[in-house]
Amino acid sequence: MDCIIVGAGPSGASAAYHLAKKGHSVLILEKASLPRSKTCGGGVSPAITQWLDLDFNQVIDNTITQVEFTWQMGDRVTAELNHEAPMWMVKRDKFDNFLREKAQEQGAKVQDKTEVQNVKLEGNNWQITTNQGIFNSRYLIAADGVNSQVAKMLGFKLNKPSLGGNLEINAPIPEAKKHTAYFDFGTLKNGYIWTFTKSDGYTINGGFFKGNGNSKELETKLKEYAKNLGFDLNQSQYQEYNLGVWQGNQNLHTKGALLVGEAARLADPISGEGIRPGIFSGVQAAEAIDQALAGNDKALAEYTDIINEKLGKDLVLASRLGGLFYQFTKIAYKAGVKRPAFATIMSKVLTGELGYSDITEAAINRLKKSLIPGN
Ligand SMILES: Cc1cc2nc3c(=O)[nH]c(=O)nc-3n(C[C@H](O)[C@H](O)[C@H](O)COP(=O)(O)OP(=O)(O)OC[C@H]3O[C@@H](n4cnc5c(N)ncnc54)[C@H](O)[C@@H]3O)c2cc1C
């Protein structure tokens, strides 16, 4: 086998799709029984189509064209997003399954209910021990998500993850609000609450992006928030999951192996968006392994450079902006989020038309000005 990928999430499936498309033998090992779901808001930027030439229509459950912001559930602003469909809503079981099937159509093999328990480099080949026996491959990709054991087995030290959680609520959505996403600041300290509308209800998500998140506080705040909106909690399901947000550039390769997605801590440190950077890293990992198989012995090191250059450059700014935003959330809400231009900027960030490098300086200056008394 040319490459074994551990994990059938969006990062692993994207890497498998491209490796198989280039004619390489590739096997995904996945511990869950597929299709599996994942605690997630399911907001996906259509920007992913620049890296995956696929028709996603069958897995787009809803689209978001309007956003509503609140400060502690009050001081409401609503804005139209200026693009046709700046954000897709997906159900993770269907979306992830679709990507995995597309990889299989290209020739990738997938084995589920197979948990990787150990990895060992024997000469130039990986020996991968699982609960279903031993597998061998030339290259290895750790796409096993935020709680990656494979990254640890490879000797990487992962940053402590943040905490996220959500409430899935089965409830009819009024026609006028079917395409609205809600963002609430101030209710959850050091983080925010984002609510996405799906075809059959709402996903109310919360995450901490600064400091240490407390599980009890997260659940209590999300439930209070849902109750205040009039939702019946008996129709809801609460789930928690770690969130692997970017905290600094790091080495993402070792001899014969790469880290991708949340195993590489690539989620956005302001918003928690992890699917788009995960897919990007999967695609880049496939490119690097393709080149390594062709004899380029610097290709894996170049993967680290590309991710740090293409994502890290933007994420370092996101991290700076997020640090200030979550420290001075109330002022940031009044000075930034409530501005009429904010929704336009946000829709461009979501579609990938703008990066943090285009907006951070102005946003930090505006925030600093607002911190001066009298402004
Ligand atoms: C509450 C919450 C809301 C979120 N909302 C959004 C959102 O709206 N939009 C967005 O873009 N991102 C969101 N995210 C982040 C997003 O869910 C992740 O960034 C994304 O799933 C990461 O993809 P991945 O492919 O790296 O890993 P995952 O999707 O986590 O996939 C990893 C896979 O590896 C498998 N695995 C793990 N260990 C092993 C092993 N030892 N052997 C074999 N298989 C293994 C797992 O079973 C899993 O299937 C949210 C996260 C949280 C917690």
Short mmCIF file of C-alpha atoms and ligand atoms in Angstrom, two decimals:
data_model
loop_
_atom_site.label_atom_id
_atom_site.label_comp_id
_atom_site.label_asym_id
_atom_site.label_seq_id
_atom_site.Cartn_x
_atom_site.Cartn_y
_atom_site.Cartn_z
CA MET A 1 0.00 0.00 0.00
CA ASP A 2 1.37 3.47 -0.88
CA CYS A 3 -0.43 5.23 1.94
CA ILE A 4 -2.56 4.43 4.96
CA ILE A 5 -4.76 7.20 6.31
CA VAL A 6 -6.06 6.91 9.85
CA GLY A 7 -9.50 8.54 10.12
CA ALA A 8 -12.37 8.92 7.64
CA GLY A 9 -13.31 12.53 8.51
CA PRO A 10 -13.16 15.34 5.93
CA SER A 11 -9.35 15.68 6.20
CA GLY A 12 -8.62 11.97 5.72
CA ALA A 13 -11.23 11.45 2.99
CA SER A 14 -9.93 14.47 1.01
CA ALA A 15 -6.38 13.15 1.18
CA ALA A 16 -7.59 9.68 0.08
CA TYR A 17 -9.62 11.15 -2.79
CA HIS A 18 -6.63 12.97 -4.27
CA LEU A 19 -4.09 10.20 -3.68
CA ALA A 20 -6.38 7.63 -5.32
CA LYS A 21 -7.12 10.04 -8.17
CA LYS A 22 -3.39 10.27 -8.83
CA GLY A 23 -3.31 6.47 -9.15
CA HIS A 24 -1.80 5.54 -5.76
CA SER A 25 -2.94 2.65 -3.59
CA VAL A 26 -4.53 4.06 -0.45
CA LEU A 27 -6.39 2.62 2.51
CA ILE A 28 -8.40 4.50 5.14
CA LEU A 29 -8.61 2.82 8.55
CA GLU A 30 -11.53 4.13 10.62
CA LYS A 31 -12.36 3.01 14.15
CA ALA A 32 -16.07 3.90 14.01
CA SER A 33 -18.73 2.03 12.14
CA LEU A 34 -19.46 4.04 8.96
CA PRO A 35 -21.34 6.19 8.32
CA ARG A 36 -20.49 7.91 11.59
CA SER A 37 -21.57 11.30 12.87
CA LYS A 38 -19.43 13.95 14.58
CA THR A 39 -20.38 16.66 17.09
CA CYS A 40 -20.28 19.71 14.84
CA GLY A 41 -22.31 22.72 13.71
CA GLY A 42 -22.03 21.50 10.13
CA GLY A 43 -21.30 24.94 8.64
CA VAL A 44 -19.16 24.50 5.53
CA SER A 45 -17.69 27.18 3.30
CA PRO A 46 -18.33 26.64 -0.42
CA ALA A 47 -14.67 27.66 -0.81
CA ILE A 48 -13.87 23.93 -0.52
CA THR A 49 -14.90 23.45 -4.16
CA GLN A 50 -11.58 25.00 -5.21
CA TRP A 51 -9.85 21.89 -3.81
CA LEU A 52 -12.48 19.20 -4.51
CA ASP A 53 -13.99 19.02 -7.99
CA LEU A 54 -17.23 17.47 -6.72
CA ASP A 55 -20.91 18.34 -6.94
CA PHE A 56 -21.90 18.75 -3.27
CA ASN A 57 -25.60 19.45 -3.98
CA GLN A 58 -26.86 16.15 -2.58
CA VAL A 59 -25.26 16.81 0.83
CA ILE A 60 -26.19 20.48 1.26
CA ASP A 61 -28.98 20.30 3.80
CA ASN A 62 -29.57 24.08 3.90
CA THR A 63 -27.88 27.35 2.94
CA ILE A 64 -27.38 30.47 5.05
CA THR A 65 -28.08 33.86 3.52
CA GLN A 66 -28.84 35.91 6.64
CA VAL A 67 -27.07 36.33 9.96
CA GLU A 68 -28.36 37.61 13.27
CA PHE A 69 -26.00 38.81 15.99
CA THR A 70 -26.86 39.36 19.65
CA TRP A 71 -25.07 40.52 22.76
CA GLN A 72 -26.27 38.35 25.67
CA MET A 73 -29.40 37.53 23.66
CA GLY A 74 -30.29 41.23 23.24
CA ASP A 75 -29.06 44.24 21.24
CA ARG A 76 -29.94 42.37 18.05
CA VAL A 77 -28.64 43.11 14.52
CA THR A 78 -29.66 41.24 11.41
CA ALA A 79 -27.81 41.40 8.12
CA GLU A 80 -28.07 39.82 4.69
CA LEU A 81 -24.96 38.07 3.46
CA ASN A 82 -23.97 39.47 0.09
CA HIS A 83 -23.29 36.23 -1.67
CA GLU A 84 -25.59 33.71 -3.25
CA ALA A 85 -24.73 30.99 -0.72
CA PRO A 86 -21.91 32.08 1.59
CA MET A 87 -22.34 29.09 3.86
CA TRP A 88 -23.66 25.57 3.46
CA MET A 89 -25.23 23.59 6.24
CA VAL A 90 -24.45 19.89 6.21
CA LYS A 91 -25.19 16.87 8.36
CA ARG A 92 -21.83 15.39 9.18
CA ASP A 93 -22.84 11.74 8.75
CA LYS A 94 -24.00 12.44 5.17
CA PHE A 95 -21.25 14.93 4.27
CA ASP A 96 -18.38 12.78 5.55
CA ASN A 97 -19.90 9.69 3.96
CA PHE A 98 -20.17 11.47 0.61
CA LEU A 99 -16.47 12.41 0.67
CA ARG A 100 -15.49 8.89 1.66
CA GLU A 101 -17.59 7.39 -1.17
CA LYS A 102 -16.01 9.78 -3.66
CA ALA A 103 -12.57 8.61 -2.51
CA GLN A 104 -13.70 4.98 -2.96
CA GLU A 105 -14.98 5.76 -6.47
CA GLN A 106 -11.42 6.87 -7.27
CA GLY A 107 -10.10 3.54 -6.01
CA ALA A 108 -9.36 4.18 -2.33
CA LYS A 109 -10.06 1.28 0.05
CA VAL A 110 -11.83 1.89 3.35
CA GLN A 111 -12.01 -0.37 6.37
CA ASP A 112 -14.20 0.72 9.25
CA LYS A 113 -14.49 -0.72 12.81
CA THR A 114 -10.69 -0.78 12.70
CA GLU A 115 -8.90 1.07 15.48
CA VAL A 116 -5.23 1.88 15.03
CA GLN A 117 -3.40 0.92 18.22
CA ASN A 118 0.25 1.26 17.28
CA VAL A 119 2.43 2.47 14.44
CA LYS A 120 6.04 1.50 13.85
CA LEU A 121 8.49 2.37 11.09
CA GLU A 122 10.30 -0.79 9.93
CA GLY A 123 12.97 0.35 7.48
CA ASN A 124 11.01 2.48 5.02
CA ASN A 125 7.61 0.98 5.73
CA TRP A 126 4.96 1.54 8.36
CA GLN A 127 3.68 -1.39 10.29
CA ILE A 128 0.26 -0.42 11.61
CA THR A 129 -1.28 -2.52 14.35
CA THR A 130 -5.07 -2.44 14.74
CA ASN A 131 -7.78 -4.42 16.50
CA GLN A 132 -8.27 -6.13 13.10
CA GLY A 133 -4.68 -7.13 12.48
CA ILE A 134 -1.53 -5.58 11.02
CA PHE A 135 -1.36 -3.40 7.88
CA ASN A 136 1.68 -2.11 6.00
CA SER A 137 2.26 1.01 3.97
CA ARG A 138 4.99 3.26 2.62
CA TYR A 139 3.43 6.49 3.96
CA LEU A 140 1.07 7.32 6.81
CA ILE A 141 -1.35 10.21 7.35
CA ALA A 142 -2.74 10.91 10.83
CA ALA A 143 -6.25 12.22 10.15
CA ASP A 144 -7.66 10.92 13.43
CA GLY A 145 -9.00 14.23 14.67
CA VAL A 146 -8.59 16.36 17.76
CA ASN A 147 -7.89 13.47 20.14
CA SER A 148 -5.29 12.00 17.78
CA GLN A 149 -3.50 9.01 19.25
CA VAL A 150 -1.52 8.51 16.06
CA ALA A 151 0.12 11.96 16.41
CA LYS A 152 1.20 10.91 19.90
CA MET A 153 2.46 7.54 18.66
CA LEU A 154 4.53 9.47 16.10
CA GLY A 155 6.08 11.53 18.89
CA PHE A 156 4.24 14.82 18.33
CA LYS A 157 3.27 16.91 21.34
CA LEU A 158 -0.20 18.27 20.72
CA ASN A 159 -1.48 21.52 22.24
CA LYS A 160 -4.26 21.19 24.75
CA PRO A 161 -7.59 21.25 22.92
CA SER A 162 -10.45 23.69 23.61
CA LEU A 163 -13.91 22.49 24.52
CA GLY A 164 -17.00 22.61 22.35
CA GLY A 165 -20.48 21.19 22.54
CA ASN A 166 -23.88 21.37 20.97
CA LEU A 167 -27.57 20.86 21.40
CA GLU A 168 -29.39 19.30 18.47
CA ILE A 169 -32.98 20.51 18.57
CA ASN A 170 -35.74 18.98 16.55
CA ALA A 171 -38.17 21.81 15.89
CA PRO A 172 -39.88 23.38 12.89
CA ILE A 173 -38.23 26.59 11.68
CA PRO A 174 -40.45 29.52 10.63
CA GLU A 175 -40.25 30.04 6.84
CA ALA A 176 -38.73 33.54 7.16
CA LYS A 177 -35.89 32.21 9.35
CA LYS A 178 -35.01 29.05 7.42
CA HIS A 179 -31.77 30.52 6.07
CA THR A 180 -30.63 32.45 9.15
CA ALA A 181 -27.61 31.69 11.33
CA TYR A 182 -27.40 33.16 14.84
CA PHE A 183 -24.27 34.30 16.66
CA ASP A 184 -24.49 35.28 20.32
CA PHE A 185 -21.64 36.92 22.21
CA GLY A 186 -21.33 37.55 25.93
CA THR A 187 -23.54 34.69 27.13
CA LEU A 188 -20.67 32.22 27.04
CA LYS A 189 -17.55 33.87 28.47
CA ASN A 190 -14.30 33.35 26.51
CA GLY A 191 -16.24 31.93 23.61
CA TYR A 192 -19.53 32.32 21.79
CA ILE A 193 -22.72 30.50 20.83
CA TRP A 194 -23.58 29.87 17.19
CA THR A 195 -26.86 28.41 16.03
CA PHE A 196 -27.27 26.87 12.61
CA THR A 197 -30.56 26.03 10.93
CA LYS A 198 -30.98 22.65 9.27
CA SER A 199 -33.89 21.17 7.32
CA ASP A 200 -35.34 19.59 10.48
CA GLY A 201 -34.23 21.86 13.31
CA TYR A 202 -31.44 23.78 14.95
CA THR A 203 -27.90 23.01 16.09
CA ILE A 204 -26.95 25.29 18.98
CA ASN A 205 -23.16 25.20 19.36
CA GLY A 206 -20.88 26.65 21.97
CA GLY A 207 -17.13 26.74 22.25
CA PHE A 208 -14.43 28.29 24.41
CA PHE A 209 -11.68 30.03 22.48
CA LYS A 210 -9.72 31.59 25.32
CA GLY A 211 -8.70 30.17 28.68
CA ASN A 212 -9.87 26.90 30.09
CA GLY A 213 -13.41 25.89 29.24
CA ASN A 214 -15.56 24.25 31.83
CA SER A 215 -17.79 21.42 30.74
CA LYS A 216 -20.55 22.13 33.27
CA GLU A 217 -20.64 25.81 32.36
CA LEU A 218 -20.88 24.99 28.66
CA GLU A 219 -23.81 22.63 29.07
CA THR A 220 -25.63 24.96 31.48
CA LYS A 221 -25.21 28.03 29.25
CA LEU A 222 -26.28 26.23 26.09
CA LYS A 223 -29.36 24.82 27.81
CA GLU A 224 -30.28 28.20 29.34
CA TYR A 225 -29.84 29.84 25.96
CA ALA A 226 -32.10 27.25 24.29
CA LYS A 227 -34.72 27.55 27.04
CA ASN A 228 -34.75 31.36 26.73
CA LEU A 229 -35.48 30.94 23.04
CA GLY A 230 -38.47 28.80 24.00
CA PHE A 231 -37.12 25.42 22.91
CA ASP A 232 -38.32 22.25 24.58
CA LEU A 233 -35.18 20.58 25.95
CA ASN A 234 -36.95 17.21 25.89
CA GLN A 235 -36.64 17.42 22.11
CA SER A 236 -32.91 18.04 22.31
CA GLN A 237 -29.69 16.09 22.60
CA TYR A 238 -26.52 17.51 24.21
CA GLN A 239 -23.04 16.40 23.10
CA GLU A 240 -19.54 17.59 23.87
CA TYR A 241 -16.33 17.27 21.87
CA ASN A 242 -12.86 18.74 21.96
CA LEU A 243 -11.88 21.39 19.48
CA GLY A 244 -8.34 21.47 18.08
CA VAL A 245 -7.77 25.16 17.40
CA TRP A 246 -4.56 26.54 15.95
CA GLN A 247 -2.19 27.90 18.60
CA GLY A 248 0.99 28.43 16.60
CA ASN A 249 2.88 27.01 13.63
CA GLN A 250 4.31 23.59 14.27
CA ASN A 251 6.10 20.79 12.56
CA LEU A 252 3.53 18.57 10.82
CA HIS A 253 5.77 15.90 9.33
CA THR A 254 8.13 13.19 10.43
CA LYS A 255 9.88 10.45 8.46
CA GLY A 256 7.19 8.94 6.21
CA ALA A 257 4.21 10.51 7.99
CA LEU A 258 2.08 13.68 8.09
CA LEU A 259 -0.57 15.21 10.35
CA VAL A 260 -3.72 16.76 8.85
CA GLY A 261 -6.93 18.43 10.06
CA GLU A 262 -7.57 18.69 13.76
CA ALA A 263 -4.82 16.18 14.48
CA ALA A 264 -2.64 19.05 13.21
CA ARG A 265 -4.65 21.61 15.28
CA LEU A 266 -5.78 23.56 12.24
CA ALA A 267 -9.22 24.83 13.33
CA ASP A 268 -9.77 28.59 13.28
CA PRO A 269 -9.02 30.12 16.72
CA ILE A 270 -11.81 32.73 16.43
CA SER A 271 -14.68 30.77 14.91
CA GLY A 272 -13.81 27.10 15.43
CA GLU A 273 -14.19 26.39 11.70
CA GLY A 274 -12.28 23.18 11.07
CA ILE A 275 -13.72 21.52 7.97
CA ARG A 276 -12.30 23.95 5.40
CA PRO A 277 -8.72 23.97 6.80
CA GLY A 278 -8.97 20.20 7.34
CA ILE A 279 -9.84 19.61 3.68
CA PHE A 280 -7.11 22.00 2.55
CA SER A 281 -4.51 20.14 4.62
CA GLY A 282 -5.75 16.75 3.33
CA VAL A 283 -5.38 17.92 -0.25
CA GLN A 284 -1.88 19.30 0.42
CA ALA A 285 -0.86 16.09 2.20
CA ALA A 286 -1.93 14.06 -0.86
CA GLU A 287 0.16 16.33 -3.08
CA ALA A 288 3.19 15.94 -0.78
CA ILE A 289 2.95 12.14 -0.69
CA ASP A 290 2.46 11.99 -4.46
CA GLN A 291 5.73 13.93 -4.82
CA ALA A 292 7.51 11.83 -2.21
CA LEU A 293 6.48 8.66 -4.07
CA ALA A 294 7.96 10.25 -7.20
CA GLY A 295 11.29 10.59 -5.39
CA ASN A 296 11.20 14.12 -3.91
CA ASP A 297 12.72 13.51 -0.48
CA LYS A 298 11.91 17.07 0.68
CA ALA A 299 8.20 16.79 -0.13
CA LEU A 300 7.01 16.02 3.41
CA ALA A 301 9.03 18.90 4.90
CA GLU A 302 7.55 21.13 2.20
CA TYR A 303 4.08 20.11 3.40
CA THR A 304 4.79 21.65 6.81
CA ASP A 305 6.07 24.81 5.06
CA ILE A 306 2.99 25.07 2.83
CA ILE A 307 0.54 24.69 5.74
CA ASN A 308 2.44 27.18 7.88
CA GLU A 309 2.67 29.60 4.96
CA LYS A 310 -0.85 29.26 3.55
CA LEU A 311 -2.83 28.70 6.74
CA GLY A 312 -0.45 29.73 9.54
CA LYS A 313 0.09 33.24 8.18
CA ASP A 314 -3.63 33.90 8.40
CA LEU A 315 -4.24 31.95 11.59
CA VAL A 316 -1.59 33.87 13.53
CA LEU A 317 -3.60 37.02 12.80
CA ALA A 318 -6.85 35.25 13.66
CA SER A 319 -5.27 34.26 16.94
CA ARG A 320 -4.20 37.87 17.71
CA LEU A 321 -7.60 39.21 16.77
CA GLY A 322 -9.37 36.44 18.69
CA GLY A 323 -7.26 37.15 21.80
CA LEU A 324 -8.44 40.76 21.82
CA PHE A 325 -11.98 39.93 20.73
CA TYR A 326 -12.57 37.46 23.53
CA GLN A 327 -10.95 39.78 26.09
CA PHE A 328 -13.02 42.83 25.15
CA THR A 329 -16.07 41.11 23.70
CA LYS A 330 -18.61 43.74 24.70
CA ILE A 331 -16.63 46.61 23.18
CA ALA A 332 -15.78 44.48 20.12
CA TYR A 333 -19.49 43.73 19.69
CA LYS A 334 -20.45 47.40 19.75
CA ALA A 335 -17.48 48.68 17.73
CA GLY A 336 -17.20 45.86 15.23
CA VAL A 337 -19.95 43.28 14.98
CA LYS A 338 -22.76 45.87 14.99
CA ARG A 339 -21.24 47.88 12.12
CA PRO A 340 -23.25 47.55 8.89
CA ALA A 341 -20.07 46.55 7.00
CA PHE A 342 -19.45 43.59 9.32
CA ALA A 343 -21.84 41.17 7.59
CA THR A 344 -20.32 41.89 4.18
CA ILE A 345 -16.83 41.32 5.55
CA MET A 346 -17.98 38.16 7.29
CA SER A 347 -19.58 36.75 4.14
CA LYS A 348 -16.32 37.37 2.27
CA VAL A 349 -14.31 35.65 5.00
CA LEU A 350 -16.69 32.67 4.85
CA THR A 351 -16.36 32.32 1.10
CA GLY A 352 -12.59 32.68 1.31
CA GLU A 353 -12.64 35.95 -0.68
CA LEU A 354 -11.01 37.71 2.28
CA GLY A 355 -8.48 36.29 4.70
CA TYR A 356 -7.58 37.52 8.18
CA SER A 357 -4.60 39.33 6.63
CA ASP A 358 -7.09 41.60 4.83
CA ILE A 359 -9.10 42.54 7.89
CA THR A 360 -7.04 42.17 11.07
CA GLU A 361 -5.11 45.42 11.10
CA ALA A 362 -8.20 47.56 10.57
CA ALA A 363 -10.19 45.50 13.10
CA ILE A 364 -7.49 45.79 15.79
CA ASN A 365 -7.13 49.54 15.19
CA ARG A 366 -10.88 50.00 15.47
CA LEU A 367 -10.95 47.99 18.67
CA LYS A 368 -8.00 49.87 20.18
CA LYS A 369 -9.68 53.20 19.36
CA SER A 370 -12.86 52.04 21.06
CA LEU A 371 -10.90 51.13 24.18
CA ILE A 372 -9.83 54.78 24.58
CA PRO A 373 -12.36 56.51 26.86
CA GLY A 374 -14.48 59.05 25.00
CA ASN A 375 -14.51 57.10 21.72
C1 LIG B 1 -19.31 21.80 18.89
C2 LIG B 1 -18.50 21.87 17.62
C3 LIG B 1 -19.02 22.56 16.51
C4 LIG B 1 -18.27 22.66 15.34
N1 LIG B 1 -18.80 23.34 14.28
C5 LIG B 1 -18.11 23.44 13.12
C6 LIG B 1 -18.68 24.08 11.99
O1 LIG B 1 -19.83 24.52 12.00
N2 LIG B 1 -17.92 24.17 10.86
C7 LIG B 1 -16.63 23.69 10.80
O2 LIG B 1 -15.97 23.84 9.76
N3 LIG B 1 -16.09 23.02 11.85
C8 LIG B 1 -16.79 22.89 13.01
N4 LIG B 1 -16.26 22.18 14.06
C9 LIG B 1 -14.93 21.54 13.87
C10 LIG B 1 -15.05 20.29 12.98
O3 LIG B 1 -16.03 19.42 13.48
C11 LIG B 1 -13.68 19.57 12.94
O4 LIG B 1 -12.68 20.56 12.66
C12 LIG B 1 -13.59 18.50 11.84
O5 LIG B 1 -14.44 17.42 12.08
C13 LIG B 1 -12.13 17.97 11.76
O6 LIG B 1 -12.05 17.02 10.74
P1 LIG B 1 -10.93 15.86 10.76
O7 LIG B 1 -11.12 15.12 9.49
O8 LIG B 1 -9.62 16.47 11.05
O9 LIG B 1 -11.29 14.95 12.03
P2 LIG B 1 -12.65 14.20 12.44
O10 LIG B 1 -13.79 14.70 11.64
O11 LIG B 1 -12.73 14.29 13.91
O12 LIG B 1 -12.38 12.70 11.99
C14 LIG B 1 -11.42 11.90 12.63
C15 LIG B 1 -11.78 10.45 12.42
O13 LIG B 1 -10.73 9.62 12.93
C16 LIG B 1 -11.30 8.48 13.55
N5 LIG B 1 -10.31 7.93 14.51
C17 LIG B 1 -9.88 8.50 15.66
N6 LIG B 1 -8.95 7.72 16.26
C18 LIG B 1 -8.79 6.63 15.46
C19 LIG B 1 -7.97 5.48 15.54
N7 LIG B 1 -7.11 5.28 16.57
N8 LIG B 1 -8.06 4.54 14.57
C20 LIG B 1 -8.91 4.71 13.52
N9 LIG B 1 -9.71 5.82 13.39
C21 LIG B 1 -9.65 6.76 14.34
C22 LIG B 1 -12.54 9.03 14.22
O14 LIG B 1 -13.49 8.00 14.51
C23 LIG B 1 -13.04 10.03 13.17
O15 LIG B 1 -13.95 9.43 12.26
C24 LIG B 1 -16.98 22.06 15.25
C25 LIG B 1 -16.47 21.33 16.34
C26 LIG B 1 -17.22 21.25 17.51
C27 LIG B 1 -16.67 20.45 18.66
#
